[in-house]
Coordinates of C-alpha atoms in Angstrom, one line a residue:
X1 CA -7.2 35.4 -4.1
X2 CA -10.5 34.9 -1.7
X3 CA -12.3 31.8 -1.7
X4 CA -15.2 31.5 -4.4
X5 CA -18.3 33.2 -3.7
X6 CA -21.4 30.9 -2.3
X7 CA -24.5 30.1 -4.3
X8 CA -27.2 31.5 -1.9
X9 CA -30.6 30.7 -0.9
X10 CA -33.2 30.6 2.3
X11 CA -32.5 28.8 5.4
X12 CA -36.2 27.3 4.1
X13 CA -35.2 26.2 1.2
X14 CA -32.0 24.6 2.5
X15 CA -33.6 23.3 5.4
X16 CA -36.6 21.6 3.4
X17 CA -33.9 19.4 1.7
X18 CA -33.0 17.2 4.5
X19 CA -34.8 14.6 5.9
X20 CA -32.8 12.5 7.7
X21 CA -29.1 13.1 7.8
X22 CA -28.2 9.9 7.9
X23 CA -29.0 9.4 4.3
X24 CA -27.0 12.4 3.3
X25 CA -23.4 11.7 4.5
X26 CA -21.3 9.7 2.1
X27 CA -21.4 6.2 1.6
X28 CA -19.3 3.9 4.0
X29 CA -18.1 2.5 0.6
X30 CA -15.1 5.2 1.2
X31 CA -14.0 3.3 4.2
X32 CA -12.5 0.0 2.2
X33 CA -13.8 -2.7 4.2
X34 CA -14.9 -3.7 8.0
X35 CA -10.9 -3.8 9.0
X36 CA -11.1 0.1 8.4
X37 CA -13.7 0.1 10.5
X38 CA -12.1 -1.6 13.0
X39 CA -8.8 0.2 12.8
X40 CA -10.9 3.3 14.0
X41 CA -12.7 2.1 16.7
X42 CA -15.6 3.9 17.3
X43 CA -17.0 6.3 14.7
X44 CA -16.5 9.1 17.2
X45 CA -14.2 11.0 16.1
X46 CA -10.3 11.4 16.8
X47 CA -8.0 13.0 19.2
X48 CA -7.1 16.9 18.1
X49 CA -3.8 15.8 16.7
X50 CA -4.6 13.1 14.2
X51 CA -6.8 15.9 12.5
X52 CA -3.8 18.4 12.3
X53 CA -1.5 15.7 10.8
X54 CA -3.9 14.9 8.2
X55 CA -4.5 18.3 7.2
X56 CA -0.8 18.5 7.1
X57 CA -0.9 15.2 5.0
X58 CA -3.7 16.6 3.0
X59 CA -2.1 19.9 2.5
X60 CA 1.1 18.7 1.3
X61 CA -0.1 15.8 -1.2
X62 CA -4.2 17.5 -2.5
X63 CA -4.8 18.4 -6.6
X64 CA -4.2 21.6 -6.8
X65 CA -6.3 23.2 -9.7
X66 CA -6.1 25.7 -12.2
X67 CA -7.6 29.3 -11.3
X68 CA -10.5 28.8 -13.8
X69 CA -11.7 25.8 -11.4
X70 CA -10.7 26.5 -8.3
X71 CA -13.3 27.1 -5.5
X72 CA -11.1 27.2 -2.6
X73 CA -7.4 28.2 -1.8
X74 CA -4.8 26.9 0.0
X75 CA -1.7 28.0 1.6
X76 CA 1.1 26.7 -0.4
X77 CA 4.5 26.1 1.9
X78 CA 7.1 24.4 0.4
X79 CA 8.3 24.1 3.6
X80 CA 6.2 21.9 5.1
X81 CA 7.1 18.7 7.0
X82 CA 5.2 15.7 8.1
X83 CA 5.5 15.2 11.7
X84 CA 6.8 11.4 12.2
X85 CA 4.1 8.7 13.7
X86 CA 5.7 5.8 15.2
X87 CA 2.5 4.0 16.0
X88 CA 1.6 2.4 13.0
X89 CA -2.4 2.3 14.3
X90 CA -2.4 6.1 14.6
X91 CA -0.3 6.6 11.1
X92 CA -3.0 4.6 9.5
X93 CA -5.5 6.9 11.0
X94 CA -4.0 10.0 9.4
X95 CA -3.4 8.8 6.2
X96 CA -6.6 6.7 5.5
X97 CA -8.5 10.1 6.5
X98 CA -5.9 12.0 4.2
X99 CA -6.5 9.6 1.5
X100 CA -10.3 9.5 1.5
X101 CA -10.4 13.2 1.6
X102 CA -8.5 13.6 -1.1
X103 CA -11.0 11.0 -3.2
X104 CA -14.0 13.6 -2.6
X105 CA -11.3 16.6 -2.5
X106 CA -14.1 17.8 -5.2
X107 CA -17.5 17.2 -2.8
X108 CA -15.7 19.0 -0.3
X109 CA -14.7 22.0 -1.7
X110 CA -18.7 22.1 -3.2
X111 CA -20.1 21.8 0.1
X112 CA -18.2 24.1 1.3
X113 CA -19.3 26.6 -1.3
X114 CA -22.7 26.3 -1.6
X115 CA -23.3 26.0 1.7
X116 CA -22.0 29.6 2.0
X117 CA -19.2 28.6 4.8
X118 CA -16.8 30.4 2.6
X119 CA -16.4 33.1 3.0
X120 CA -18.7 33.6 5.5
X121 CA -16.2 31.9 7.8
X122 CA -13.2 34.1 8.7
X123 CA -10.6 31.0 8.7
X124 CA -7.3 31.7 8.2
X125 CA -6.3 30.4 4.8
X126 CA -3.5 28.2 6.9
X127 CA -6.1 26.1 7.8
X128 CA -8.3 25.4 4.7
X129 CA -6.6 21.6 4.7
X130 CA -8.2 21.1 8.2
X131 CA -11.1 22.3 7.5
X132 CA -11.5 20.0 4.7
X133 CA -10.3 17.0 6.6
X134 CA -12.9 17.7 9.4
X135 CA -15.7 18.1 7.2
X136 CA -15.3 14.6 5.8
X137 CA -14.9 13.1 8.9
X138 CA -17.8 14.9 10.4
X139 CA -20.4 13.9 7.6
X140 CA -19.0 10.4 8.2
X141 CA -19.9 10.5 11.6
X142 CA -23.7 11.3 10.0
X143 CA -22.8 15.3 11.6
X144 CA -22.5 14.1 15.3
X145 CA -20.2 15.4 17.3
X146 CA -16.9 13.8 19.0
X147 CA -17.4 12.0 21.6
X148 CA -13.8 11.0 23.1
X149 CA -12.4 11.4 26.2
X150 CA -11.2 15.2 27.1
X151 CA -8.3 13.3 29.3
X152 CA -6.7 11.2 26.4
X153 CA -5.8 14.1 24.2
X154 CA -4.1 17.7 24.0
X155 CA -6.5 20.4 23.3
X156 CA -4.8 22.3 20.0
X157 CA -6.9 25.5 19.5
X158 CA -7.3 25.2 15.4
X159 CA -8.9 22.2 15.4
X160 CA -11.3 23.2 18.5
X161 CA -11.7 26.5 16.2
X162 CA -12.7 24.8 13.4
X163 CA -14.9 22.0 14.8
X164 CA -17.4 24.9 16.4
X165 CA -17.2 26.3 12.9
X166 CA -18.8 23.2 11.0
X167 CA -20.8 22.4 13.9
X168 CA -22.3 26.0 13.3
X169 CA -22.7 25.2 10.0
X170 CA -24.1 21.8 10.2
X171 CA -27.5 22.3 8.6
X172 CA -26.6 24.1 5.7
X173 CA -23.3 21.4 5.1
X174 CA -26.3 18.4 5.3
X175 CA -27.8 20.6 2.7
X176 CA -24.9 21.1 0.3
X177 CA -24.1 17.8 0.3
X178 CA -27.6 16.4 -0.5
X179 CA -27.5 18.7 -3.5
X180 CA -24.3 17.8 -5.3
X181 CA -25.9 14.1 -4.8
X182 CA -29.4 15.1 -7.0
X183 CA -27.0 17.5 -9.3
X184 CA -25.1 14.2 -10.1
X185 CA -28.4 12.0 -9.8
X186 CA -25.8 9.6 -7.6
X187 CA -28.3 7.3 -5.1
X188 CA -25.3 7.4 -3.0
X189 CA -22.5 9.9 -3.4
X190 CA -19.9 7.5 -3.7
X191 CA -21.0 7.3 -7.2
X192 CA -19.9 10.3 -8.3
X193 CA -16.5 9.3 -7.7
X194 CA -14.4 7.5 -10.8
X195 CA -15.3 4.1 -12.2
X196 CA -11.9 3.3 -11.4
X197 CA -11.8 3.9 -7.5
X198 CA -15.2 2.4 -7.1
X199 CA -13.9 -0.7 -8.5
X200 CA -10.8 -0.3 -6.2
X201 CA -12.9 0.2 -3.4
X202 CA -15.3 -2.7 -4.1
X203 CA -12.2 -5.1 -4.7
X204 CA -10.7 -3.6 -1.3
X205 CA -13.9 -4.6 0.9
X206 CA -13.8 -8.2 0.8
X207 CA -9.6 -8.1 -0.1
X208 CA -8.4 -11.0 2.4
X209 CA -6.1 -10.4 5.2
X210 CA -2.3 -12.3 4.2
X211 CA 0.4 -12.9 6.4
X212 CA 3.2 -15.0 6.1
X213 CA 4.7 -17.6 9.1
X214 CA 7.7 -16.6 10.2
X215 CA 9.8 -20.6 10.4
X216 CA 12.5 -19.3 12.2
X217 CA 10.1 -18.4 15.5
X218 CA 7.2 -21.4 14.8
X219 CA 5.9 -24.1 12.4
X220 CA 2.9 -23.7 9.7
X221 CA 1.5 -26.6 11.7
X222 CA 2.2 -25.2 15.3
X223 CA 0.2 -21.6 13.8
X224 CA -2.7 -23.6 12.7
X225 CA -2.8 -25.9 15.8
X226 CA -2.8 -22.7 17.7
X227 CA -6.0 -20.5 15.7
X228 CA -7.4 -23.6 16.1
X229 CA -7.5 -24.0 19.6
X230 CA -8.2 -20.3 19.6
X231 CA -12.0 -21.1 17.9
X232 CA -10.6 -20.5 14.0
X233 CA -11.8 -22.9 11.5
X234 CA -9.6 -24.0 8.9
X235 CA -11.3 -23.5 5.3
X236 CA -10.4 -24.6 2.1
X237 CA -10.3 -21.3 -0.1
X238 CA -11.0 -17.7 0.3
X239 CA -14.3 -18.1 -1.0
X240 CA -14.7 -19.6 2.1
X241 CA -13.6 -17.4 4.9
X242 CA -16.2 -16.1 7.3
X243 CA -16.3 -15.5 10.7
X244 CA -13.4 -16.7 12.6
X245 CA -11.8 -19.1 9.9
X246 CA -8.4 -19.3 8.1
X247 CA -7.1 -21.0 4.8
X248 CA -3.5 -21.5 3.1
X249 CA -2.3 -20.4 0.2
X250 CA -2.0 -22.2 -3.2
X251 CA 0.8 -20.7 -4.5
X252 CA 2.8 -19.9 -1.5
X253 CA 2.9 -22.8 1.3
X254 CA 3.5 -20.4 4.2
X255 CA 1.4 -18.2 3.8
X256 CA -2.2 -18.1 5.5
X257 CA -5.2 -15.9 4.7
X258 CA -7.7 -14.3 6.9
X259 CA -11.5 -12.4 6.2
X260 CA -10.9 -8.7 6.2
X261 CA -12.6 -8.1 9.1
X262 CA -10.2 -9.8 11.7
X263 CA -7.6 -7.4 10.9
X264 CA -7.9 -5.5 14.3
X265 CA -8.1 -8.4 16.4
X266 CA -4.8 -10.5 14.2
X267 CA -3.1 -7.1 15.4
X268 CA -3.9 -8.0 18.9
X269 CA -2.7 -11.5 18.8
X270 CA 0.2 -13.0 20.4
X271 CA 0.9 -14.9 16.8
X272 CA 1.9 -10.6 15.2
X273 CA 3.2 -9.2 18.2
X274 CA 6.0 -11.5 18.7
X275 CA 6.4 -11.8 14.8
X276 CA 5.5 -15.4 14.3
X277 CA 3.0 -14.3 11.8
X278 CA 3.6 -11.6 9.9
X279 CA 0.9 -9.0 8.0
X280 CA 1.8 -8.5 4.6
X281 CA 0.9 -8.1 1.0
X282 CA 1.0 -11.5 -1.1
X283 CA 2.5 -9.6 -3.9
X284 CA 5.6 -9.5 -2.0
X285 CA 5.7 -13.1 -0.6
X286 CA 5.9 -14.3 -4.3
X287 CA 8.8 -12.8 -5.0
X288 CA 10.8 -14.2 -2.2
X289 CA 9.5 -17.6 -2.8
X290 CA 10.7 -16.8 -6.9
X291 CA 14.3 -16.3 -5.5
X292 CA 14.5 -19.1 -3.1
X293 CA 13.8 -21.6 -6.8
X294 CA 16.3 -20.5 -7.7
X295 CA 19.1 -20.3 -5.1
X296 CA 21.7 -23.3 -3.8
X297 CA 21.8 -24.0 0.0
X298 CA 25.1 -21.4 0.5
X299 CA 23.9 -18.6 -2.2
X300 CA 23.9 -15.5 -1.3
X301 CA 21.3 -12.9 -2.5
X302 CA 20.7 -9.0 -2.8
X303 CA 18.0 -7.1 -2.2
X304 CA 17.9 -4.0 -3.9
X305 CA 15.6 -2.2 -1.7
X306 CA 15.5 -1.8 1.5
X307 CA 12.0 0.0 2.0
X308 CA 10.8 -3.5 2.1
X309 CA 11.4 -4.2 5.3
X310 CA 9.2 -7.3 5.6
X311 CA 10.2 -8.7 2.1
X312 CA 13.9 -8.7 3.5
X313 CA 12.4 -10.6 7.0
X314 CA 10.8 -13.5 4.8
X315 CA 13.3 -13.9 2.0
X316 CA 15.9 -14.1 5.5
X317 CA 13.6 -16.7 6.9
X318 CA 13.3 -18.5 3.4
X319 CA 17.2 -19.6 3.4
X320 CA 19.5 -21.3 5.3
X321 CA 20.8 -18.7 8.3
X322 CA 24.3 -20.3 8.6
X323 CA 25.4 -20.4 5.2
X324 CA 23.7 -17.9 3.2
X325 CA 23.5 -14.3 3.2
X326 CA 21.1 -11.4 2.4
X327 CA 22.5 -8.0 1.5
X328 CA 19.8 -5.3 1.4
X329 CA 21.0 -2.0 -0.5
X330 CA 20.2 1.8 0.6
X331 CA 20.3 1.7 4.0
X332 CA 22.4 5.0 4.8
X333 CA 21.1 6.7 7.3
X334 CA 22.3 5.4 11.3
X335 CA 18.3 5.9 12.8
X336 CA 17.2 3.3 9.7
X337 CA 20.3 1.0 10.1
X338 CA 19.3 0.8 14.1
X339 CA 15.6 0.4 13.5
X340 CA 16.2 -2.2 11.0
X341 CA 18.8 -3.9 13.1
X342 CA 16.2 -4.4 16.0
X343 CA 13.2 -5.4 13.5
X344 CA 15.2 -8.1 12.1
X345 CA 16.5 -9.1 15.7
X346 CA 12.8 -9.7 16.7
X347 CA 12.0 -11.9 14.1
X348 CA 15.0 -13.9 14.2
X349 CA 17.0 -13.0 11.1
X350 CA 20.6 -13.7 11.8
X351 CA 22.2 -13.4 8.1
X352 CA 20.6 -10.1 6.9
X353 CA 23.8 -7.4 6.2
X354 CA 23.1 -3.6 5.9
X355 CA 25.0 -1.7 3.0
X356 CA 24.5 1.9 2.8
X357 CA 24.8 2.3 -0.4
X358 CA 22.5 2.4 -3.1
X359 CA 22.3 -0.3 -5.6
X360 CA 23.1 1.5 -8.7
X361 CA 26.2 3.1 -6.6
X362 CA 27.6 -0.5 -5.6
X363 CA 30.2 -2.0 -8.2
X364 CA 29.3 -5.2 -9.7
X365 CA 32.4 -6.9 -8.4
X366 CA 32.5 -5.5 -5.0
X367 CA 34.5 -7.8 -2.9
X368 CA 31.4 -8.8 -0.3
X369 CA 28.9 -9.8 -3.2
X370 CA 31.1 -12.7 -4.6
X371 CA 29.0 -15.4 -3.3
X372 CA 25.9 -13.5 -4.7
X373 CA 23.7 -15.7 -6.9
X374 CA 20.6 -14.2 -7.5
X375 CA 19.5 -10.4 -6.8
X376 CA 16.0 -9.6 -6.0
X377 CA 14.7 -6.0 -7.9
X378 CA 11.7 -4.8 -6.1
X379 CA 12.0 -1.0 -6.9
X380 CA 9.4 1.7 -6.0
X381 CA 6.7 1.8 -8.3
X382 CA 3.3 2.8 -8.7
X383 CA 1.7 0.4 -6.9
X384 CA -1.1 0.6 -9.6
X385 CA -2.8 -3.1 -8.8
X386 CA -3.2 -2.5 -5.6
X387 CA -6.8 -1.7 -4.0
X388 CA -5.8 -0.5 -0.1
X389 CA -2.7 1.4 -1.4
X390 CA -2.3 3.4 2.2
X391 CA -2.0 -0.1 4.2
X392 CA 0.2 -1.3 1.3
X393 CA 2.6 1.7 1.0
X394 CA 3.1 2.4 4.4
X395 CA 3.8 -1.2 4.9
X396 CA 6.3 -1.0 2.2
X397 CA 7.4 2.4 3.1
X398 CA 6.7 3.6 -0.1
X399 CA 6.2 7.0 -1.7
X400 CA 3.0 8.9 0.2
X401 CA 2.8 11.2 -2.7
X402 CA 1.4 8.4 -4.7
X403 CA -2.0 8.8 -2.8
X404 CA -2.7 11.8 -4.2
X405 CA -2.8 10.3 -8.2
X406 CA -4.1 6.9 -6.9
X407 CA -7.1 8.8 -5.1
X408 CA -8.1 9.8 -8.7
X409 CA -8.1 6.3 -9.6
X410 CA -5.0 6.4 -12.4
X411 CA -1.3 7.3 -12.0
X412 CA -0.2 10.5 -14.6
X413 CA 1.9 9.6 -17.6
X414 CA 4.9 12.1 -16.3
X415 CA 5.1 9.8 -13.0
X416 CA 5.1 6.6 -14.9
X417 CA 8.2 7.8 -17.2
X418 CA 9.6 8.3 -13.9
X419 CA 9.1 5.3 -11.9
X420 CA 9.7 3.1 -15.8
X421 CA 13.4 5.3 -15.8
X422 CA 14.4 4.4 -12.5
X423 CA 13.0 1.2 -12.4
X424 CA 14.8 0.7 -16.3
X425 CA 18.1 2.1 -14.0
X426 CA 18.6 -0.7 -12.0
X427 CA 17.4 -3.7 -14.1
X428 CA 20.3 -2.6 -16.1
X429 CA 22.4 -2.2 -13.8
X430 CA 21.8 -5.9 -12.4
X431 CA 22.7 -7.5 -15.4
X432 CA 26.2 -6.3 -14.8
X433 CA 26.9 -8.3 -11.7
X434 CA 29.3 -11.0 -13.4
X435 CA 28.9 -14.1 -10.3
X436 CA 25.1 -13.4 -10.8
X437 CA 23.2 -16.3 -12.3
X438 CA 19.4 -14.9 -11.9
X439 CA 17.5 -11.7 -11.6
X440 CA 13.9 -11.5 -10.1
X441 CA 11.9 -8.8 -11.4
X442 CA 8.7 -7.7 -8.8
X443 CA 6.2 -4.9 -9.0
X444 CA 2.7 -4.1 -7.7
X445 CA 1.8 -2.3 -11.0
X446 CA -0.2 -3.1 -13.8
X447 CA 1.4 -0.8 -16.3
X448 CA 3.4 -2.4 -18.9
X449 CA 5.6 1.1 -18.8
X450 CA 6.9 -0.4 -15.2
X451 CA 6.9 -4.4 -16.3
X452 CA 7.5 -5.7 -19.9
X453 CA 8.5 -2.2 -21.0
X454 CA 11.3 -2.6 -18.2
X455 CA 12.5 -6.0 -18.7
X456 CA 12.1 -7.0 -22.8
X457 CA 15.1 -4.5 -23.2
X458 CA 17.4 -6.2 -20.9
X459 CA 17.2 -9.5 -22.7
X460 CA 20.1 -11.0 -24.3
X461 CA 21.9 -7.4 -24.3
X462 CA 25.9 -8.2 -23.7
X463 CA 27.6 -6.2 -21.1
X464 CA 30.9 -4.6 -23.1
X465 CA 34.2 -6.5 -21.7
X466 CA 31.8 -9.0 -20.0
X467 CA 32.5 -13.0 -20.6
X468 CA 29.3 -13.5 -19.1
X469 CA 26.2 -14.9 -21.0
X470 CA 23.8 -12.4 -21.2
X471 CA 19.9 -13.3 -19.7
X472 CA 16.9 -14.7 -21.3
X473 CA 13.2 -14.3 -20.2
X474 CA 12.2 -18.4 -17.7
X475 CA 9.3 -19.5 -17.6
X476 CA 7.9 -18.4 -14.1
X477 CA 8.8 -20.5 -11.0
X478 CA 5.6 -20.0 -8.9
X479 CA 3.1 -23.2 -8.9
X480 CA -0.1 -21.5 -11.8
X481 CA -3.1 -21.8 -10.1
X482 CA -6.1 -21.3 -12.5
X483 CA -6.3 -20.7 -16.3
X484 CA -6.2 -17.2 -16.2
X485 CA -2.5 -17.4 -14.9
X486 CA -1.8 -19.9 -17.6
X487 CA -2.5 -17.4 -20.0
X488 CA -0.7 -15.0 -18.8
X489 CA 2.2 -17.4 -18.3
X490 CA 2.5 -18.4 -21.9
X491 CA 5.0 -15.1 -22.4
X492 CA 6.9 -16.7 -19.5
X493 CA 5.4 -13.6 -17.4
X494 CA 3.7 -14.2 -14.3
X495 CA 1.1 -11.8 -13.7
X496 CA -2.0 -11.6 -11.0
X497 CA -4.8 -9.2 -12.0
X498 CA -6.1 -7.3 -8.8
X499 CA -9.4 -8.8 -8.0
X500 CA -11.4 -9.4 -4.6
X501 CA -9.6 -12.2 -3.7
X502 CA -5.5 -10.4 -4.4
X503 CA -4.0 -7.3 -5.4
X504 CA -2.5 -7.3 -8.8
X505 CA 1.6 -8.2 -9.5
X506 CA 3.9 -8.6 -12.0
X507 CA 7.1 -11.3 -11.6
X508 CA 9.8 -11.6 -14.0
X509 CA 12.7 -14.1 -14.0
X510 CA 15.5 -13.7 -15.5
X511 CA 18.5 -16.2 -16.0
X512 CA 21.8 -16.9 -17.9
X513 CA 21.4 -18.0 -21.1
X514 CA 24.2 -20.6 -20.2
X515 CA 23.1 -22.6 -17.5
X516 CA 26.5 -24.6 -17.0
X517 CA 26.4 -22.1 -13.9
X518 CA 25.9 -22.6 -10.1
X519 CA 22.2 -22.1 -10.6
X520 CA 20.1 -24.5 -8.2
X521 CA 19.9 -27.9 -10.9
X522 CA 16.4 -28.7 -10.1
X523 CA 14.9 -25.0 -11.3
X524 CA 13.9 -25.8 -15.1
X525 CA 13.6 -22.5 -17.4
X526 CA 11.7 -23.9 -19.8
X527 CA 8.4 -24.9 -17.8
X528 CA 5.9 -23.3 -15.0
X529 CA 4.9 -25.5 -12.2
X530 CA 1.2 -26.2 -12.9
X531 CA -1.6 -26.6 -9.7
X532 CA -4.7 -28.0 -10.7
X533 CA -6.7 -24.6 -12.0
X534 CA -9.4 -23.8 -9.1
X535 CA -12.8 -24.0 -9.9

């Protein structure tokens, strides 16, 4: 089937609707915040290969419409593989550029329409991803052309063929694009987008920077001695953070937050390169700091996922290295064992043990988790409440193909049964582990399909054969900060909206109804630690 036909009119009539192109590319709302900014460099464009594996990215992961709407075709290859990116600034690249193609996949395919480069353009339809990918980037560099360095890249032929393409085109793209702006009487066209990713990408903008200190390399008081000498300014809360400043975090004591827009230079810093402070999502720094509550000075714990990489790291650092022990489940494959292996080297973990098989497939009295107290269930889900879901799933290693419905701004009622089944899966499995004594319960959703839906079951069901008490719903374990958590808190659930401040989480903990157990004495079920509510 050939691409749609273009809506066509005179060059004078084209022309006469632009008046300054830089008022006609989209908004720099669609790059989440100044970190993004700073991730790219430059706004000069990128090497030839970052292009062709986000077209690759894009091809594999775009919406793919019915007939009756479709303007452009794609080739479909079932097939197709992602070529692997080790450096983690480079696989940002691809899929942020990916990701925010995919959010004005619609504009795009419009533009490329009406301004008549299909199918005027005789571009192989192996190629139609790329050519979508450069055309965003290009109108976000206000139709400039690249300006990078002939010597720091390999020339690959498609992209140059398609860059000379849209460069040809330029005018008449401006053009298109200032039209579907007036058709949608959008001042900007980010407004044209869903309600629901304009809040995401508002709440992303100003989303603090989190990382967590890494006690088995350095001190919470050695870090902030050192930002300090470094110029940083210790604040009191987020509200706070400008400029080169810092502040801690109420509910977690080892964790720090940053501004946004220091995320470039805290990459560059001695502190994250040598793993004394480490980048990551708050969501998953609570749920370590549920389990540790809970646990005895030799419990052992398991993890039932090891995409987490970092959530392993901190719950390690959280407990004693001598005399406890975390098992992390899933990690088959030798090339993960090995890269995991050296991660946790780096940082300093000395009691983190690899099993290769997956949770579900491990029995619950399997000889090496007798000393197991507590098992911590952060499965994949749909990362719903989060508002920079590419730096949060790739730092998770999470599923990519989740872009593609979060880009639309909701996750599609087939997924969620999914994700709810699986996630369902091995909550019930964990209640079969007899030496357990608790169960924390983590997502980054805020779909009660993936949170109460998945744990009210569970509750005081008996396992057949088991003389085990079965669990009840505690109160949560993390210190509530302000009212709203309160609330939240009164069905013993702890749950974080996502706002500009935090990404939205859900935390269950479960326990034995009979507490006679090994379970650490001073954790109290019945009552949440209460902070004085911020202002």
């Amino acid at each position: 089937m050939p691409h749609a036909r273009c809506e066509t009119g005179s060059l004078i009539e084209i022309t006469s609707e632009i008046s300054n192109l830089d008022e006609l590319t989209i908004s720099r709302k669609t790059l989440a915040s100044e970190k993004d900014f700073a991730l790219h460099g430059e706004k000069n464009g990128y090497p030839d290969f970052i292009y062709k594996v986000s077209a690759d990215i894009f091809q594999s992961i775009h919406v793919e419409k019915p007939p009756s709407r479709r303007l452009i075709n794609y080739e479909k290859d079932p097939g197709l593989t992602i070529p692997e990116i080790k450096d983690e600034k480079f696989q940002r690249w691809v899929y942020k550029l990916a990701f925010s193609a995919l959010k004005y996949q619609d504009v795009l395919e419009e533009m490329l329409i009406n301004s008549c480069f299909y199918p005027t353009q005789q571009i192989s339809i192996d190629s139609t991803s790329l050519v979508v990918i450069m055309l965003y980037d290009y109108q976000d560099r206000k139709f400039q052309p690249r300006s990078i360095s002939e010597a720091e890249q390999d020339v690959i032929p498609e992209v140059r063929e398609v860059e000379k393409s849209l460069s040809n085109f330029k005018t008449k793209l401006a053009a298109a694009l200032a039209r579907c702006r007036i058709k949608n009487d959008a001042i900007s066209i980010d407004l044209i987008l869903p309600e629901s990713v304009r809040n995401q990408e508002r709440r992303a903008s100003s989303l603090p920077l989190y990382a967590w200190v890494n006690v088995l390399k350095t001190s919470l008081e050695d870090v902030t001695n050192l930002l300090e000498s470094e110029g940083f300014t210790k604040v009191k809360c987020p509200r706070e953070l400008e400029g080169l400043s810092f502040c801690e975090d109420r509910h977690c004591q080892d964790v720090l937050l940053f501004p946004t827009h220091l995320t470039a230079k805290l990459y560059e810093m001695e502190l994250v390169t040598s793993y004394k402070i480490v980048i990551q999502d708050k969501g998953r720094s609570l749920a370590p700091h549920s389990v540790k509550v809970l646990m005895n000075m030799d419990d052992d714990i398991v993890v039932t996922n090891a995409g987490s990489q970092l959530t392993v790291a901190h719950m390690s650092t959280l407990i004693n290295q001598n005399t406890s022990k975390v098992f992390v489940c899933g990690v088959k494959a030798e090339s993960q064992q090995l890269e995991l292996k050296n991660l946790f080297e780096k940082m300093g973990c000395k009691n983190i043990k690899l099993i290769p098989q997956k949770f579900t497939d491990i029995e619950p009295i399997d000889p090496r988790l007798q000393k197991v107290k507590v098992i911590l269930l952060v499965p994949q889900c749909s990362a719903s409440g989060v508002s920079n879901p590419v730096d949060f799933i790739l730092n998770e290693h999470g599923d990519t193909t989740l872009l593609q419905e979060l880009s639309q701004g909701k996750v599609s009622e087939e997924k969620l049964k999914s994700l709810a089944q699986k996630q369902a899966e091995e909550l019930l499995h964990a209640i079969r582990f007899p030496k357990v004594q608790a169960i924390v319960y983590s997502t980054c959703s805020v779909y009660p399909e993936e949170n109460e839906e998945v744990v009210k079951p569970v509750l005081g069901r008996k396992i057949e054969g088991a003389k085990v008490q079965p669990y009840r719903l505690s109160a949560p374990v993390i210190p509530l900060c302000c009212p709203s958590e309160i609330t939240c808190a009164t069905d013993k659930f702890f749950k974080i909206e996502p706002s500009e401040q935090v990404n939205g989480c859900f935390i269950a903990v479960l326990t034995r109804e009979d507490l006679k157990t090994n379970i650490n004495p001073q954790f109290d079920p019945s009552t949440a630690p209460i902070l004085n509510p911020m202002e």
